Short mmCIF file of N, CA, C and O and ligand atoms in Angstrom, two decimals:
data_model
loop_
_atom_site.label_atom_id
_atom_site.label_comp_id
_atom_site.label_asym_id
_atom_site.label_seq_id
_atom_site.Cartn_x
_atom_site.Cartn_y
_atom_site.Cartn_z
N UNK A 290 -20.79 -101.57 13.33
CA UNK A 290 -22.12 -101.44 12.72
C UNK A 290 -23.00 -100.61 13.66
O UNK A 290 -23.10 -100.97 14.83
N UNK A 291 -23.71 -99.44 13.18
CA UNK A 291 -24.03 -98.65 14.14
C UNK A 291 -25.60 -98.88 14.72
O UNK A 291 -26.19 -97.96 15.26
N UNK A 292 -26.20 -100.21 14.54
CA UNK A 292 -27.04 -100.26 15.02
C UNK A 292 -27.36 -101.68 15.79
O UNK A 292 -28.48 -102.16 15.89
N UNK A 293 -26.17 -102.23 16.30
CA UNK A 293 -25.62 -103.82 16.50
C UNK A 293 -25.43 -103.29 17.95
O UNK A 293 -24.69 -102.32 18.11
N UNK A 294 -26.08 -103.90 19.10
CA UNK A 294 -25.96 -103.83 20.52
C UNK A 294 -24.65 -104.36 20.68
O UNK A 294 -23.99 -103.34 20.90
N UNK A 295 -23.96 -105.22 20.70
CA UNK A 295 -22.53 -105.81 20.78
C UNK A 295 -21.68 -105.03 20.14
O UNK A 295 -20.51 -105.00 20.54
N UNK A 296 -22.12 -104.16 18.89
CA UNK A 296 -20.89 -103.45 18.28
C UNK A 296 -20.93 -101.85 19.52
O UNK A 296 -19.95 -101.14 19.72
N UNK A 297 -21.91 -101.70 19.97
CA UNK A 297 -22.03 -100.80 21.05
C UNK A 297 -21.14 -100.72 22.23
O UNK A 297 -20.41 -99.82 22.63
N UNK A 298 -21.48 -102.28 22.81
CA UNK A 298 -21.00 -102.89 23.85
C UNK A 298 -19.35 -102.36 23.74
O UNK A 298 -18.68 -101.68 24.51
N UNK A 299 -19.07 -102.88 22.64
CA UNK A 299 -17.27 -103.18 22.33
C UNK A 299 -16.95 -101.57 22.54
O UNK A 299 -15.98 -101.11 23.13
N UNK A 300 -18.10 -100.78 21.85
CA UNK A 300 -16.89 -99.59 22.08
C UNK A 300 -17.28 -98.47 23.34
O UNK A 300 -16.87 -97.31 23.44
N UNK A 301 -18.05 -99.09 24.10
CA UNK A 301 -18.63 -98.18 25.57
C UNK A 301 -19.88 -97.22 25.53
O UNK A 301 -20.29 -96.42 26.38
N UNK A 302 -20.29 -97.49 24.45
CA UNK A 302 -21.72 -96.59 23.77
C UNK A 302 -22.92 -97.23 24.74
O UNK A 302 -23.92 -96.59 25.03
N UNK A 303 -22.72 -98.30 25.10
CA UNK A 303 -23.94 -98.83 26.22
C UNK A 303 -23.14 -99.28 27.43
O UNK A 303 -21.91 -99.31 27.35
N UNK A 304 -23.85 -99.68 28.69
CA UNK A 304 -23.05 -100.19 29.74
C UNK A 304 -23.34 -101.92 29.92
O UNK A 304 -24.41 -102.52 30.04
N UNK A 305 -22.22 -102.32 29.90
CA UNK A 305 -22.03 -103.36 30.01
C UNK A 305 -20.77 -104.09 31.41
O UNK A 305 -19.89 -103.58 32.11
N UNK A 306 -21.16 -105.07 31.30
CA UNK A 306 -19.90 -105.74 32.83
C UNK A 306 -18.93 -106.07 32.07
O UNK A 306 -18.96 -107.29 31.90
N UNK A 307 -17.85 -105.45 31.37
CA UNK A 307 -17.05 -105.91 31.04
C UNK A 307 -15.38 -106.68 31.91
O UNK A 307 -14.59 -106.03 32.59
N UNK A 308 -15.28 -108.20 31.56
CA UNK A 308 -14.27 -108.91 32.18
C UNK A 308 -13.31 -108.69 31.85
O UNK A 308 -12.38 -108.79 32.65
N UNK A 309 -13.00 -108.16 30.10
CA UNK A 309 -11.80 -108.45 29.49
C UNK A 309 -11.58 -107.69 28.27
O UNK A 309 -12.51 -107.88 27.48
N UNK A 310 -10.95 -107.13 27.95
CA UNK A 310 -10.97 -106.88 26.29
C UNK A 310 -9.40 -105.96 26.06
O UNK A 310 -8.66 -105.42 26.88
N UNK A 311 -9.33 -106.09 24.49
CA UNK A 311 -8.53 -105.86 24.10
C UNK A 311 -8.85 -105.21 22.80
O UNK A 311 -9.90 -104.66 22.47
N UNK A 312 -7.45 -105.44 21.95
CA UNK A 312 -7.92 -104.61 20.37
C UNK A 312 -8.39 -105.41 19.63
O UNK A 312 -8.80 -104.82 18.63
N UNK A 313 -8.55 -106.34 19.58
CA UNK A 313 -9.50 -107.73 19.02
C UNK A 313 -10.96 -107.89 19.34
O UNK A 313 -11.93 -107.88 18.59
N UNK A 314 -10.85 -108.04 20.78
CA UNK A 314 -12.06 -108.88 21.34
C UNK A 314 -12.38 -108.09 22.60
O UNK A 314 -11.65 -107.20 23.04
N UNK A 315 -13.61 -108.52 23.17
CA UNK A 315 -14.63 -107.91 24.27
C UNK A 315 -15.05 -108.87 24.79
O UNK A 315 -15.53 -109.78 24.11
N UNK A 316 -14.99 -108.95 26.36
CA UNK A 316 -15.89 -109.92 26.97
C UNK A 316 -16.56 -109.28 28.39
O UNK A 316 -16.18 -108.40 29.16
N UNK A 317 -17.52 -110.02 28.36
CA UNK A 317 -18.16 -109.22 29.35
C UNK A 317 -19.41 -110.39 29.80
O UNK A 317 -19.46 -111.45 29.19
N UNK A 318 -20.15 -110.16 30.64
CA UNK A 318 -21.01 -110.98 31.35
C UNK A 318 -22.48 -110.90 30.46
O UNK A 318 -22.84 -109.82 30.00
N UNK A 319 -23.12 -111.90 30.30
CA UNK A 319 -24.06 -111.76 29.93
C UNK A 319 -25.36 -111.53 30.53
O UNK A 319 -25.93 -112.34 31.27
N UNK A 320 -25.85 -110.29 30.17
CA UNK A 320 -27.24 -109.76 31.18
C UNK A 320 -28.43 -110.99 31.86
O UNK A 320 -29.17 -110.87 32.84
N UNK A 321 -28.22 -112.28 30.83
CA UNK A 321 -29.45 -113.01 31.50
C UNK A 321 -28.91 -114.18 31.61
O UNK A 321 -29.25 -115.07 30.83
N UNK A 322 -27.72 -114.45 32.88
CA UNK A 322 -27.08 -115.23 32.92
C UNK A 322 -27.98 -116.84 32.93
O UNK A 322 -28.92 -117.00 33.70
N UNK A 323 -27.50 -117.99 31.95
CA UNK A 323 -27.60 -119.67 31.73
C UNK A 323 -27.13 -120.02 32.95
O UNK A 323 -27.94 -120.70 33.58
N UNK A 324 -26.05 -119.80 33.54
CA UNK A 324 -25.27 -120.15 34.53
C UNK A 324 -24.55 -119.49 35.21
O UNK A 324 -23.89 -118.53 34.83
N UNK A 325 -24.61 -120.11 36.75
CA UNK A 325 -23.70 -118.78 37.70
C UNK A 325 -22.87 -118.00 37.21
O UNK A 325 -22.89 -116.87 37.71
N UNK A 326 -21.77 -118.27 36.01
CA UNK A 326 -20.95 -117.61 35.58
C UNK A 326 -20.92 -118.05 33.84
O UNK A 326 -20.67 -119.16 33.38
N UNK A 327 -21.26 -116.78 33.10
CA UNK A 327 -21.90 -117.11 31.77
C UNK A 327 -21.29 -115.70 31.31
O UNK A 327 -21.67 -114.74 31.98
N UNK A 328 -20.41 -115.46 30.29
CA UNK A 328 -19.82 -114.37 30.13
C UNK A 328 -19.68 -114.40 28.51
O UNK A 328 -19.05 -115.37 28.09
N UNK A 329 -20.19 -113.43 27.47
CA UNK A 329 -20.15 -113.44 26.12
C UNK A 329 -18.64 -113.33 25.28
O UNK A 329 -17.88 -112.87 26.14
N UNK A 330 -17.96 -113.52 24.21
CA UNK A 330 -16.58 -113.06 24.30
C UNK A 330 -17.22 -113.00 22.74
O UNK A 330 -17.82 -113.96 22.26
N UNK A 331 -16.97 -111.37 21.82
CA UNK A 331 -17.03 -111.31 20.96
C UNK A 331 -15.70 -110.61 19.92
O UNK A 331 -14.62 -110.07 20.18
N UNK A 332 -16.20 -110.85 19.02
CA UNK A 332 -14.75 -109.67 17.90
C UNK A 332 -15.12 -108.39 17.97
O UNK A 332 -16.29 -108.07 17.76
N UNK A 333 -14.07 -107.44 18.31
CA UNK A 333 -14.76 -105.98 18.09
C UNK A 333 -14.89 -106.06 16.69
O UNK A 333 -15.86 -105.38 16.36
N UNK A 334 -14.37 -106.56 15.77
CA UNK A 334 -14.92 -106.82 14.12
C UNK A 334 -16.52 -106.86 14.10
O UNK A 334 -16.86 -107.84 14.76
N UNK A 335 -17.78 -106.08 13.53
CA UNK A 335 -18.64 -107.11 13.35
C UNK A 335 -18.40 -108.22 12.41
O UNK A 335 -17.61 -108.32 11.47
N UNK A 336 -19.48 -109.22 13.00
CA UNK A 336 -19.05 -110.25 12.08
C UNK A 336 -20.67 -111.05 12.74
O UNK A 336 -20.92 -111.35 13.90
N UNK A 337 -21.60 -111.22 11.45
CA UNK A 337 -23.17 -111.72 12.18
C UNK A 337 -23.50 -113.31 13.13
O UNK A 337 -23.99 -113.69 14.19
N UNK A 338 -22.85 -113.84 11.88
CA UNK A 338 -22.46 -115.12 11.88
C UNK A 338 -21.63 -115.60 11.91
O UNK A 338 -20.74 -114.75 11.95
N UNK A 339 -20.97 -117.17 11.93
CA UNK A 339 -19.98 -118.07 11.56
C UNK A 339 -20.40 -118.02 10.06
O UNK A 339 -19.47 -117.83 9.28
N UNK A 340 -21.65 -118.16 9.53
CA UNK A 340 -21.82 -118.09 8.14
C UNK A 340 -21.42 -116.52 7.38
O UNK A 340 -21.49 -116.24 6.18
N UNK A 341 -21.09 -115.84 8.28
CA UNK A 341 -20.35 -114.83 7.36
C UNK A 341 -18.34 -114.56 7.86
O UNK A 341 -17.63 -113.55 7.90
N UNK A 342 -18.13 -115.78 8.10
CA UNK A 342 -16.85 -115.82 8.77
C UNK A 342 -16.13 -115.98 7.02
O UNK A 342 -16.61 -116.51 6.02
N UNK A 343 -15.00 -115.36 7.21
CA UNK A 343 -14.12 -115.63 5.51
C UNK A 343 -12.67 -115.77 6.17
O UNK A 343 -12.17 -115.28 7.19
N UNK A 344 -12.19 -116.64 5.19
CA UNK A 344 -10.81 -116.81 5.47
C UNK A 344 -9.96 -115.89 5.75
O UNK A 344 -8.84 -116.25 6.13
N UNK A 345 -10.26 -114.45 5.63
CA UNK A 345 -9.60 -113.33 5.91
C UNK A 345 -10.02 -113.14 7.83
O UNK A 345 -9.63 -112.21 8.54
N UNK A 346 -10.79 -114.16 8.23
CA UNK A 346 -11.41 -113.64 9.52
C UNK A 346 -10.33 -114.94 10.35
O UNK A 346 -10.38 -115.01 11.57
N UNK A 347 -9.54 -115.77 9.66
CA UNK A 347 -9.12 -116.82 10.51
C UNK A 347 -7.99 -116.56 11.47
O UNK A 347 -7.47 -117.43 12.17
N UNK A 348 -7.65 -115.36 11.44
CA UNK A 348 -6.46 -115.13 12.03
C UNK A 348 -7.23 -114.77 14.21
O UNK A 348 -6.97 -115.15 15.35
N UNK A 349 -8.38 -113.69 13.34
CA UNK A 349 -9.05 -113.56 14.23
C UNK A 349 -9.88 -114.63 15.04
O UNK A 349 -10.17 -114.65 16.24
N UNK A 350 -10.13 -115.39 14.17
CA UNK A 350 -11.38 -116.42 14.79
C UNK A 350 -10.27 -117.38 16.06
O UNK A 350 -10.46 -117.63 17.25
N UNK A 351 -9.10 -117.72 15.09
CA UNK A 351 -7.91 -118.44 16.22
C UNK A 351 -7.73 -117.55 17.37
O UNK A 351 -7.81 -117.91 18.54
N UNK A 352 -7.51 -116.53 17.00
CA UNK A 352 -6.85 -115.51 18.32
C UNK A 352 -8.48 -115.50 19.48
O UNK A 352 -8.18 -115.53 20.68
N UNK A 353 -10.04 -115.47 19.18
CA UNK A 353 -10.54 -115.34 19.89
C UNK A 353 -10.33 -116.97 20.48
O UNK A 353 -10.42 -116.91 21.71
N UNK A 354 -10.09 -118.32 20.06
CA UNK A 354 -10.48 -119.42 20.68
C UNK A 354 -8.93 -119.55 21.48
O UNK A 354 -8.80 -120.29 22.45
N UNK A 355 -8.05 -118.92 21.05
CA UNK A 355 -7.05 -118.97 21.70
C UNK A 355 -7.01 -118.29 23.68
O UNK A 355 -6.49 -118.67 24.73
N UNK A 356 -7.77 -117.29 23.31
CA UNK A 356 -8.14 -116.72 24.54
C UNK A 356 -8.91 -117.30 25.64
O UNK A 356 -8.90 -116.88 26.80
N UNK A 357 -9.58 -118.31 25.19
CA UNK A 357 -10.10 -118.90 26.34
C UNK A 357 -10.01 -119.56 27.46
O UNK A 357 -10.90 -120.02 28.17
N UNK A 358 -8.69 -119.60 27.60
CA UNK A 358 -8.01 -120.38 28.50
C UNK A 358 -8.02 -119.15 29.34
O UNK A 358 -8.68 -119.32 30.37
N UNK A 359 -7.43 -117.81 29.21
CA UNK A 359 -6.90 -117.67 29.73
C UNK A 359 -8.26 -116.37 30.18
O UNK A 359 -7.98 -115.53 31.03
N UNK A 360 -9.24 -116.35 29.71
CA UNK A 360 -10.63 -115.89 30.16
C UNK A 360 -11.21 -116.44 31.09
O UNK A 360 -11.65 -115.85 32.07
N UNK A 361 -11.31 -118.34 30.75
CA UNK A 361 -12.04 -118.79 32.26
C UNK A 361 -10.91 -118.51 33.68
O UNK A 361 -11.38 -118.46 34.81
N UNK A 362 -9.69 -118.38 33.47
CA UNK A 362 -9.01 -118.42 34.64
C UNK A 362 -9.49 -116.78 35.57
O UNK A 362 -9.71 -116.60 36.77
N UNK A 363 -9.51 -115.96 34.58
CA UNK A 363 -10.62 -114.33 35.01
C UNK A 363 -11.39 -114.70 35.86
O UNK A 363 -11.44 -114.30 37.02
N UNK A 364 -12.53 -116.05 34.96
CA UNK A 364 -13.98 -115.96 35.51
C UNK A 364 -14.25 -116.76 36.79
O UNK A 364 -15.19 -116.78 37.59
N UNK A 365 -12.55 -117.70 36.65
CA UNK A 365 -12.70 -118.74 37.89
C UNK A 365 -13.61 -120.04 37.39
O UNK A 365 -14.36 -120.80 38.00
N UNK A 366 -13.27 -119.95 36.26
CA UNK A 366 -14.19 -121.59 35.88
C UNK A 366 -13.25 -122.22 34.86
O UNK A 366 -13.56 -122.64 33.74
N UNK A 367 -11.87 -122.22 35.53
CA UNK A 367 -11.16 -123.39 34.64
C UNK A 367 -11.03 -124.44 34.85
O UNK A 367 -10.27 -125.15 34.19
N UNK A 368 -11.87 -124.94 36.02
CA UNK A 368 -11.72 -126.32 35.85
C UNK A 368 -12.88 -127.11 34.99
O UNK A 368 -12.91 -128.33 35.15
N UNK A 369 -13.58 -126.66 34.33
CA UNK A 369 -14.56 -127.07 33.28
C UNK A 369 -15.69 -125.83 33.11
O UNK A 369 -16.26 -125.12 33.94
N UNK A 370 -15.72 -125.90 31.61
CA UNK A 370 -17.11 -124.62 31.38
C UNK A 370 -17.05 -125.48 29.56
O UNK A 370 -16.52 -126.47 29.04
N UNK A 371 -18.02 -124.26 29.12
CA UNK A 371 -19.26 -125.10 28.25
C UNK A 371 -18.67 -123.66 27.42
O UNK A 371 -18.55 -122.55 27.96
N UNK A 372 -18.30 -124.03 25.77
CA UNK A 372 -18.31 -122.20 24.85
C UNK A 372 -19.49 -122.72 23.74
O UNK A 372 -19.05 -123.70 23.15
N UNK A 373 -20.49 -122.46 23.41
CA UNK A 373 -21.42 -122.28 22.67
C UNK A 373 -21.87 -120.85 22.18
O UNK A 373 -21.91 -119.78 22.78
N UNK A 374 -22.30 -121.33 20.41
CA UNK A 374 -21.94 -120.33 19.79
C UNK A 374 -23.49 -120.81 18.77
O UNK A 374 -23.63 -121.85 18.13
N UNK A 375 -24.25 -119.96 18.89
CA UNK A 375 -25.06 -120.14 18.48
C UNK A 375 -25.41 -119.38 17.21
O UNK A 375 -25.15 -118.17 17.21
N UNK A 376 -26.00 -119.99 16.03
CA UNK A 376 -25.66 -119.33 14.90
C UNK A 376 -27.19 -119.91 13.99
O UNK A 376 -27.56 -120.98 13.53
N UNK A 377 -27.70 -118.64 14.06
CA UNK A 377 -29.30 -118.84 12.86
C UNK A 377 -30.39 -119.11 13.66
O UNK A 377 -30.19 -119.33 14.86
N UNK A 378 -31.30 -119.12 13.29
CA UNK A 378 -32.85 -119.11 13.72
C UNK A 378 -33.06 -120.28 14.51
O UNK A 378 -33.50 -120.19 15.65
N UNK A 379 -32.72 -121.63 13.87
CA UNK A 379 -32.75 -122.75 14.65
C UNK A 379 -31.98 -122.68 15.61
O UNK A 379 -32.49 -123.08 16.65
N UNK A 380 -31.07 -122.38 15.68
CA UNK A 380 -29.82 -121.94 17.14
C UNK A 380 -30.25 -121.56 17.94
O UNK A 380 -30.00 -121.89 19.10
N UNK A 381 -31.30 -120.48 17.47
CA UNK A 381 -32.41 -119.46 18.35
C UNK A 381 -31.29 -118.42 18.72
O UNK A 381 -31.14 -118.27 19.93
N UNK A 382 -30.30 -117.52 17.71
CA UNK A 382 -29.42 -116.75 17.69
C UNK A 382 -30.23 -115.34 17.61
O UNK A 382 -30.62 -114.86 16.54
N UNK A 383 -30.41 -114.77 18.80
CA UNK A 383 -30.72 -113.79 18.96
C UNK A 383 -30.39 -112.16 18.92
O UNK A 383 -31.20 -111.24 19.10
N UNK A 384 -28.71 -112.05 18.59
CA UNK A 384 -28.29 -110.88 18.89
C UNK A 384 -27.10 -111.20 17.25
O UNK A 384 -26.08 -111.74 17.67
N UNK A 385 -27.07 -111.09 16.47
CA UNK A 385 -26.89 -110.76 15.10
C UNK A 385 -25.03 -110.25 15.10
O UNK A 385 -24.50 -109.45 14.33
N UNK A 386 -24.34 -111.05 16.27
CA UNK A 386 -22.88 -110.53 16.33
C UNK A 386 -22.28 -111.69 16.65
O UNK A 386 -22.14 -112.16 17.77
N UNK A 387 -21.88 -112.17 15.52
CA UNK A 387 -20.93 -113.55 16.32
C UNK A 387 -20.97 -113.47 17.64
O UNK A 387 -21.48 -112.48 18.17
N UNK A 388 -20.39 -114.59 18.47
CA UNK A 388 -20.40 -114.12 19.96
C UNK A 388 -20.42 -115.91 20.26
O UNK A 388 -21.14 -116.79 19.78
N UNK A 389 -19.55 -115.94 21.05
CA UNK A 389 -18.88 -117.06 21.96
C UNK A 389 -19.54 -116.97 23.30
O UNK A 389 -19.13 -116.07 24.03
N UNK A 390 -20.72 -117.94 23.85
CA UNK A 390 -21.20 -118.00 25.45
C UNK A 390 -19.94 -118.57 26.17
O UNK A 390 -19.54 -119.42 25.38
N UNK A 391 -19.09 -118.56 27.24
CA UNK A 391 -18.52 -118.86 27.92
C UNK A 391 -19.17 -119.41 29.14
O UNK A 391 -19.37 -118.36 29.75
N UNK A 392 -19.63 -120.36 29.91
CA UNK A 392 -20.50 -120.60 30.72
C UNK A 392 -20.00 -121.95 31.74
O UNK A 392 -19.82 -123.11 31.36
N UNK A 393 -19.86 -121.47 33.04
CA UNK A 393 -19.52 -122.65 34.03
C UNK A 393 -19.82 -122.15 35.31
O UNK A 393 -20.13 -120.96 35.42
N UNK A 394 -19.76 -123.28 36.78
CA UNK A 394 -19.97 -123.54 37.70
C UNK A 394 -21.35 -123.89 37.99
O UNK A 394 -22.14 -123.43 38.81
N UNK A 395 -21.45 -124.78 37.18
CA UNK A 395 -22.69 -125.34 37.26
C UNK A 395 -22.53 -127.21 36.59
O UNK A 395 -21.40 -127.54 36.24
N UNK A 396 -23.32 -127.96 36.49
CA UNK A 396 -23.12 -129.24 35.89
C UNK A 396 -23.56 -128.94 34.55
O UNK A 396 -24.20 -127.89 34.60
N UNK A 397 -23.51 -129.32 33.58
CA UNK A 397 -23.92 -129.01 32.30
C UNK A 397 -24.11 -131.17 31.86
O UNK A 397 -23.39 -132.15 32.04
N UNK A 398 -25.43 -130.96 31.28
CA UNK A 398 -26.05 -131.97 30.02
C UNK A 398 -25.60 -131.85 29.16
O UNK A 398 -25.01 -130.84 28.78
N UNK A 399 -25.83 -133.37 28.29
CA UNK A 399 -25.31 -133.54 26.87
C UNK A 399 -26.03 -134.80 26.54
O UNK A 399 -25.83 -135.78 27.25
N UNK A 400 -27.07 -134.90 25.26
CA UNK A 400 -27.16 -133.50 24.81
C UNK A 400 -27.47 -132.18 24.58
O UNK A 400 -28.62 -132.07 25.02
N UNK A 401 -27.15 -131.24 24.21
CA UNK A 401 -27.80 -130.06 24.87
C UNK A 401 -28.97 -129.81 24.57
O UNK A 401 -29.44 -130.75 23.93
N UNK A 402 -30.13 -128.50 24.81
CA UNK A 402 -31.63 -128.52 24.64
C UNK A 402 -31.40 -127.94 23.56
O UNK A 402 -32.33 -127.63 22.81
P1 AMP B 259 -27.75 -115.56 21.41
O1 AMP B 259 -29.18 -115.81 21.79
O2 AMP B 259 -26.93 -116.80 21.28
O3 AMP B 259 -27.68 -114.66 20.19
O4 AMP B 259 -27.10 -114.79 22.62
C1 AMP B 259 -27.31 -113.45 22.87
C2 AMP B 259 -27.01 -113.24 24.31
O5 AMP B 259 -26.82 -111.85 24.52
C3 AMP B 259 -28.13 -113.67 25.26
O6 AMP B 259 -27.62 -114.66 26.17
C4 AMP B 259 -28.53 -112.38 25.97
O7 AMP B 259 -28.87 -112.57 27.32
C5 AMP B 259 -27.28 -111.54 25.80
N1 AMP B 259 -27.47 -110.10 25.83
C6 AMP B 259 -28.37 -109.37 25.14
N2 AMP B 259 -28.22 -108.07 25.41
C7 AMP B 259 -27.20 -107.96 26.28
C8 AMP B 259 -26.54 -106.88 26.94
N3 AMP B 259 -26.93 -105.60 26.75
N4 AMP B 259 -25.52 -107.13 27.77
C9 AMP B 259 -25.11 -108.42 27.97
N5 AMP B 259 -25.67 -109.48 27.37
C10 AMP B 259 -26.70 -109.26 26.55
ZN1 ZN B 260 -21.91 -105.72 15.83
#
């Protein structure tokens, strides 16, 4: 989508810290890091929401949660981290691209703010 900062991100049109990516997915650090180590992991698919996720997206949606294992071991936070996925106005979803927070080395609350 040519006017989606994350659909940018994915294909090198802006600069970003990227950790990881492939022909699926993009991950990279997030500019205003929650926590010492807080890294975004999105679909190069756009895709806005979970509310615009379709059963044609499940192959993908598995393959991104599948990756996470092997993302925090990248980031050095496998021994516990936090994936929040924030979705709509009440979420306070700010950037209009699906997108998985990856976030650890820190203690994390529950429940969350
Ligand atoms: P959300 O508020 O859940 O939509 O998350 C959007 C996230 O994107 C926020 O944590 C922002 O700090 C992050 N963000 C926005 N622009 C950039 C960027 N250019 N590079 C990295 N992260 C970004
Ligand atoms: Zn996009």
């Amino acid at each position: 989508m040519s006017d989606c900062i994350f659909c940018k991100i994915a294909e090198h049109e802006i600069p970003s810290d990227i950790v990881y990516e492939d022909d699926k997915i993009c991950v990279y650090n997030d500019i205003a890091p929650q926590a010492p180590v807080h890294a975004l992991m999105i679909p190069r698919k756009h895709i806005a929401s979970l509310d615009d996720v379709t059963v044609e997206d499940q192959e993908l949606l598995g393959y991104m949660l599948s990756k996470v294992s092997d993302i925090v071991k990248i980031l050095g936070i496998e021994n516990g981290y936090r994936v929040v996925s924030n979705n709509g106005d009440n979420a306070q979803q700010t950037v209009k691209h699906m997108h998985l927070h990856i976030l650890g080395n820190r203690k994390f609350t529950w429940p969350p703010g």
